[in-house]
Amino acid sequence: MSDDIEFRRELVRGSVVSARLEGGAVSDQWRADSKDYINGVIDSLTFLNRTRARYGLPKVMAL
């Protein structure tokens, strides 16, 4: 497994833990997007914008 995949996997795990600690949860759609991100199919900006689009928020042009 590549270091990049493992790094992205750990970032996603941290996001899930953070959501749970705040009393929230992550959606099935978010989980599907997170798999694309972990596997390098999408970059972090696309991942962020997919999430924002689900909540009717404007796109972010750069991180």
XYZ file of N, CA and C in Angstrom:
189
model
N 0.850 -1.171 0.000
C 0.000 0.000 0.000
C 0.895 1.234 0.000
N 0.504 2.211 -0.803
C 1.362 3.393 -0.902
C 1.233 4.273 0.341
N 2.264 5.037 0.577
C 2.256 5.973 1.709
C 1.157 7.018 1.554
N 0.897 7.437 0.291
C -0.149 8.437 0.055
C -1.517 7.903 0.458
N -1.806 6.676 0.097
C -3.090 6.075 0.450
C -3.219 5.960 1.957
N -2.176 5.513 2.610
C -2.226 5.369 4.068
C -2.393 6.739 4.737
N -1.724 7.747 4.214
C -1.849 9.098 4.762
C -3.289 9.596 4.630
N -3.869 9.447 3.440
C -5.250 9.885 3.227
C -6.221 9.078 4.078
N -5.972 7.791 4.238
C -6.827 6.953 5.085
C -6.822 7.466 6.534
N -5.652 7.834 7.024
C -5.561 8.355 8.392
C -6.279 9.699 8.525
N -6.205 10.552 7.506
C -6.933 11.816 7.542
C -8.440 11.570 7.616
N -8.914 10.624 6.831
C -10.342 10.300 6.836
C -10.751 9.724 8.188
N -9.950 8.839 8.721
C -10.257 8.275 10.050
C -10.371 9.387 11.088
N -9.452 10.327 11.036
C -9.491 11.449 11.963
C -10.757 12.275 11.806
N -11.215 12.449 10.587
C -12.449 13.194 10.343
C -13.657 12.476 10.926
N -13.690 11.170 10.777
C -14.803 10.383 11.322
C -14.797 10.473 12.851
N -13.635 10.325 13.440
C -13.524 10.419 14.905
C -13.968 11.799 15.368
N -13.542 12.834 14.693
C -13.915 14.194 15.053
C -15.427 14.372 14.994
N -16.048 13.892 13.928
C -17.507 13.996 13.806
C -18.198 13.281 14.959
N -17.737 12.095 15.293
C -18.348 11.331 16.390
C -18.162 12.018 17.736
N -16.992 12.584 17.965
C -16.740 13.284 19.225
C -17.646 14.508 19.382
N -18.027 15.081 18.255
C -18.917 16.240 18.281
C -20.384 15.816 18.300
N -20.649 14.504 18.369
C -22.015 14.008 18.416
C -22.643 13.807 17.061
N -21.845 13.874 16.015
C -22.357 13.723 14.659
C -22.043 12.361 14.078
N -22.329 12.241 12.823
C -22.048 11.021 12.074
C -21.718 11.423 10.646
N -21.219 10.495 9.886
C -20.946 10.756 8.474
C -21.937 9.958 7.633
N -22.326 10.537 6.514
C -23.323 9.910 5.653
C -22.686 8.836 4.771
N -23.544 8.001 4.222
C -23.076 6.998 3.264
C -22.462 7.665 2.041
N -23.025 8.805 1.633
C -22.465 9.543 0.489
C -21.052 10.022 0.815
N -20.880 10.533 2.022
C -19.555 11.005 2.428
C -18.576 9.842 2.456
N -19.010 8.702 2.976
C -18.139 7.517 3.008
C -17.719 7.102 1.595
N -18.660 7.154 0.652
C -18.331 6.813 -0.738
C -17.306 7.797 -1.296
N -17.508 9.087 -1.031
C -16.542 10.092 -1.482
C -15.192 9.895 -0.808
N -15.212 9.506 0.468
C -13.946 9.317 1.178
C -13.147 8.172 0.565
N -13.840 7.148 0.082
C -13.132 6.040 -0.587
C -12.456 6.531 -1.863
N -13.167 7.380 -2.623
C -12.556 7.956 -3.825
C -11.327 8.780 -3.460
N -11.431 9.546 -2.391
C -10.298 10.363 -1.945
C -9.126 9.484 -1.502
N -9.406 8.503 -0.668
C -8.348 7.621 -0.176
C -7.614 6.964 -1.336
N -8.354 6.529 -2.347
C -7.754 5.819 -3.480
C -7.171 6.741 -4.539
N -7.234 8.051 -4.301
C -6.620 8.995 -5.229
C -7.447 9.282 -6.467
N -8.720 8.880 -6.460
C -9.597 9.146 -7.602
C -9.950 10.625 -7.654
N -10.124 11.231 -6.478
C -10.389 12.671 -6.382
C -9.379 13.294 -5.425
N -9.159 14.589 -5.588
C -8.248 15.291 -4.677
C -9.035 15.888 -3.514
N -8.345 16.498 -2.583
C -8.994 17.016 -1.381
C -9.980 18.142 -1.691
N -9.681 18.964 -2.694
C -10.590 20.049 -3.051
C -11.907 19.492 -3.591
N -11.831 18.484 -4.429
C -13.037 17.852 -4.958
C -13.830 17.186 -3.837
N -13.137 16.525 -2.923
C -13.784 15.894 -1.777
C -14.537 16.950 -0.968
N -13.880 18.055 -0.677
C -14.492 19.142 0.075
C -15.711 19.690 -0.661
N -15.576 19.930 -1.951
C -16.674 20.530 -2.706
C -17.854 19.587 -2.879
N -17.615 18.294 -2.959
C -18.730 17.342 -2.997
C -19.514 17.416 -1.693
N -18.814 17.496 -0.595
C -19.475 17.588 0.709
C -20.252 18.892 0.812
N -19.641 19.990 0.437
C -20.306 21.291 0.503
C -21.540 21.325 -0.388
N -21.458 20.723 -1.569
C -22.598 20.710 -2.498
C -23.808 20.001 -1.890
N -23.569 18.951 -1.121
C -24.681 18.227 -0.484
C -25.466 19.109 0.480
N -24.816 20.134 1.016
C -25.452 21.022 1.983
C -25.786 22.393 1.392
N -25.698 22.499 0.066
C -26.060 23.741 -0.607
C -25.078 24.878 -0.397
N -23.848 24.551 -0.045
C -22.827 25.575 0.183
C -22.038 25.831 -1.095
N -21.523 27.048 -1.270
C -20.767 27.358 -2.484
C -19.439 26.592 -2.533
N -18.972 26.445 -3.754
C -17.685 25.770 -3.967
C -16.539 26.612 -3.422
N -15.493 25.922 -3.017
C -14.232 26.550 -2.628
C -13.311 26.399 -3.840
N -12.672 27.472 -4.235
C -11.833 27.435 -5.441
C -10.431 26.921 -5.175
N -9.939 27.078 -3.971
C -8.593 26.618 -3.630
C -8.523 26.382 -2.125
N -7.606 25.536 -1.732
C -7.393 25.261 -0.305
C -6.278 26.122 0.227
